[in-house]
C-alpha cells in the first residue's frame, strides 16, 4: 500500500520575537541559561490579535512556537554540546531540523497592546513568531 499523500503545511508568522541575541553563538543552548533574559513577542497589527491576547495575563508561563529562520537545511545527526557522540536530531534540541520549528517556554511578565514581554528567551532576535 503506498504511503498517504501529505499536503504541504503553510505557516504564516503572526509576529516577530525580539531578544538581545543577534548571533547564533550568543544564544543560550538551554532555556534555563536565559531565565533572566528579557524579550518581546511583537504581534502584527490588523489580525485581531488583541482579542487573542485576552486572558493571557492569568498564566505564568507560555509556550512559544517559532521558526529557526537563519538555518539552511538540516542534519540527521548532530553533536550536542558536552557530548562525545553524534546523536539523531530528533533526540536533541538542535535547530537543524527537517522542519525548522522551535518550541520554547518563557515566563510572562506583562502584555502591552500587541507586545508580550517575557523572561527566559533563548531565540535569536528577529525570529518569526508562529504561535
Protein backbone atom coordinates (compact mmCIF):
# COMPACT_ATOMS: atom_id res chain seq x y z
CA UNK A 1 0.00 0.00 0.00
CA UNK A 2 1.51 3.39 -0.95
CA UNK A 3 2.00 5.98 1.79
CA UNK A 4 -0.75 8.59 2.09
CA UNK A 5 -0.27 11.87 0.29
CA UNK A 6 0.64 14.53 2.82
CA UNK A 7 -0.27 18.09 1.85
CA UNK A 8 2.11 20.94 2.48
CA UNK A 9 1.62 22.85 5.68
CA UNK A 10 1.65 26.58 5.03
CA UNK A 11 2.59 28.64 8.07
CA UNK A 12 2.31 32.39 8.31
CA UNK A 13 4.23 34.19 11.05
CA UNK A 14 1.98 36.19 13.38
CA UNK A 15 4.78 38.46 14.57
CA UNK A 16 8.44 38.69 15.42
CA UNK A 17 10.47 37.84 18.51
CA UNK A 18 12.83 40.49 19.89
CA UNK A 19 15.77 39.34 22.01
CA UNK A 20 19.31 40.51 22.77
CA UNK A 21 20.73 37.54 20.80
CA UNK A 22 21.77 38.72 17.34
CA UNK A 23 24.25 35.95 16.50
CA UNK A 24 23.75 32.22 16.95
CA UNK A 25 26.83 31.90 19.15
CA UNK A 26 25.35 34.38 21.65
CA UNK A 27 22.07 32.48 22.11
CA UNK A 28 21.95 30.13 25.10
CA UNK A 29 21.97 26.40 24.31
CA UNK A 30 19.39 25.71 27.00
CA UNK A 31 16.49 27.89 28.16
CA UNK A 32 17.50 27.56 31.83
CA UNK A 33 20.64 29.55 30.97
CA UNK A 34 18.47 32.51 29.96
CA UNK A 35 15.95 32.65 32.82
CA UNK A 36 16.59 36.37 33.42
CA UNK A 37 16.91 37.37 29.77
CA UNK A 38 14.03 39.61 28.73
CA UNK A 39 12.48 39.60 25.29
CA UNK A 40 9.33 40.64 23.48
CA UNK A 41 6.82 38.86 21.30
CA UNK A 42 5.57 41.53 18.90
CA UNK A 43 2.35 40.53 17.13
CA UNK A 44 1.31 42.01 13.79
CA UNK A 45 -1.45 44.59 13.58
CA UNK A 46 -4.68 44.09 11.68
CA UNK A 47 -5.41 40.45 12.56
CA UNK A 48 -7.47 40.86 15.78
CA UNK A 49 -4.59 39.51 17.86
CA UNK A 50 -5.63 41.98 20.56
CA UNK A 51 -8.60 39.71 21.23
CA UNK A 52 -6.44 36.57 21.06
CA UNK A 53 -4.23 38.01 23.82
CA UNK A 54 -7.16 38.49 26.22
CA UNK A 55 -6.90 36.38 29.39
CA UNK A 56 -3.20 35.67 28.79
CA UNK A 57 -2.33 37.56 31.97
CA UNK A 58 -3.69 34.70 34.04
CA UNK A 59 -0.78 32.46 33.10
CA UNK A 60 2.77 32.43 34.42
CA UNK A 61 4.42 30.54 31.56
CA UNK A 62 3.80 30.45 27.82
CA UNK A 63 4.82 28.03 25.09
CA UNK A 64 6.22 29.85 22.06
CA UNK A 65 6.45 28.32 18.59
CA UNK A 66 8.91 30.00 16.27
CA UNK A 67 10.85 29.49 13.05
CA UNK A 68 14.61 28.85 13.02
CA UNK A 69 14.81 31.44 10.23
CA UNK A 70 18.60 31.55 9.89
CA UNK A 71 19.07 27.84 9.24
CA UNK A 72 19.65 26.38 5.83
CA UNK A 73 18.96 22.69 5.56
CA UNK A 74 19.02 20.11 8.31
CA UNK A 75 21.28 17.39 9.64
CA UNK A 76 20.10 13.88 10.58
CA UNK A 77 22.96 13.53 13.11
CA UNK A 78 24.30 16.38 15.29
CA UNK A 79 26.91 16.74 18.01
CA UNK A 80 25.20 18.24 21.09
CA UNK A 81 27.23 20.40 23.49
CA UNK A 82 29.11 18.34 26.08
CA UNK A 83 28.51 15.12 24.13
CA UNK A 84 31.25 12.85 22.81
CA UNK A 85 28.99 11.22 20.22
CA UNK A 86 26.71 12.41 17.45
CA UNK A 87 23.01 11.87 18.11
CA UNK A 88 19.92 11.64 15.95
CA UNK A 89 18.47 15.13 15.57
CA UNK A 90 15.09 14.03 16.96
CA UNK A 91 16.80 13.15 20.25
CA UNK A 92 18.18 16.68 20.62
CA UNK A 93 17.18 20.33 20.79
CA UNK A 94 19.23 21.11 17.68
CA UNK A 95 17.78 23.85 15.46
CA UNK A 96 18.85 21.91 12.32
CA UNK A 97 15.59 20.00 11.88
CA UNK A 98 13.66 18.84 8.79
CA UNK A 99 11.06 21.49 9.65
CA UNK A 100 12.93 24.24 11.48
CA UNK A 101 10.26 24.84 14.10
CA UNK A 102 11.38 25.82 17.59
CA UNK A 103 9.49 25.43 20.84
CA UNK A 104 10.46 27.33 23.99
CA UNK A 105 8.81 28.02 27.30
CA UNK A 106 9.02 31.61 28.59
CA UNK A 107 7.78 33.39 31.71
CA UNK A 108 5.14 36.03 31.11
CA UNK A 109 5.94 39.47 32.51
CA UNK A 110 3.14 41.59 31.05
CA UNK A 111 1.08 42.32 27.95
CA UNK A 112 1.03 45.83 26.48
CA UNK A 113 -1.19 46.04 23.43
CA UNK A 114 0.28 43.68 20.84
CA UNK A 115 3.56 43.24 22.71
CA UNK A 116 4.05 40.37 25.14
CA UNK A 117 7.00 40.93 27.48
CA UNK A 118 8.66 37.71 28.64
CA UNK A 119 11.68 36.33 30.52
CA UNK A 120 13.70 33.29 29.52
CA UNK A 121 14.11 33.85 25.80
CA UNK A 122 16.58 31.59 24.03
CA UNK A 123 15.67 32.57 20.45
CA UNK A 124 17.54 34.78 18.01
CA UNK A 125 16.38 38.36 17.54
CA UNK A 126 14.05 38.61 14.57
CA UNK A 127 12.81 35.02 14.76
CA UNK A 128 9.39 34.71 13.15
CA UNK A 129 6.70 34.03 15.76
CA UNK A 130 4.36 31.23 14.70
CA UNK A 131 2.14 30.81 17.75
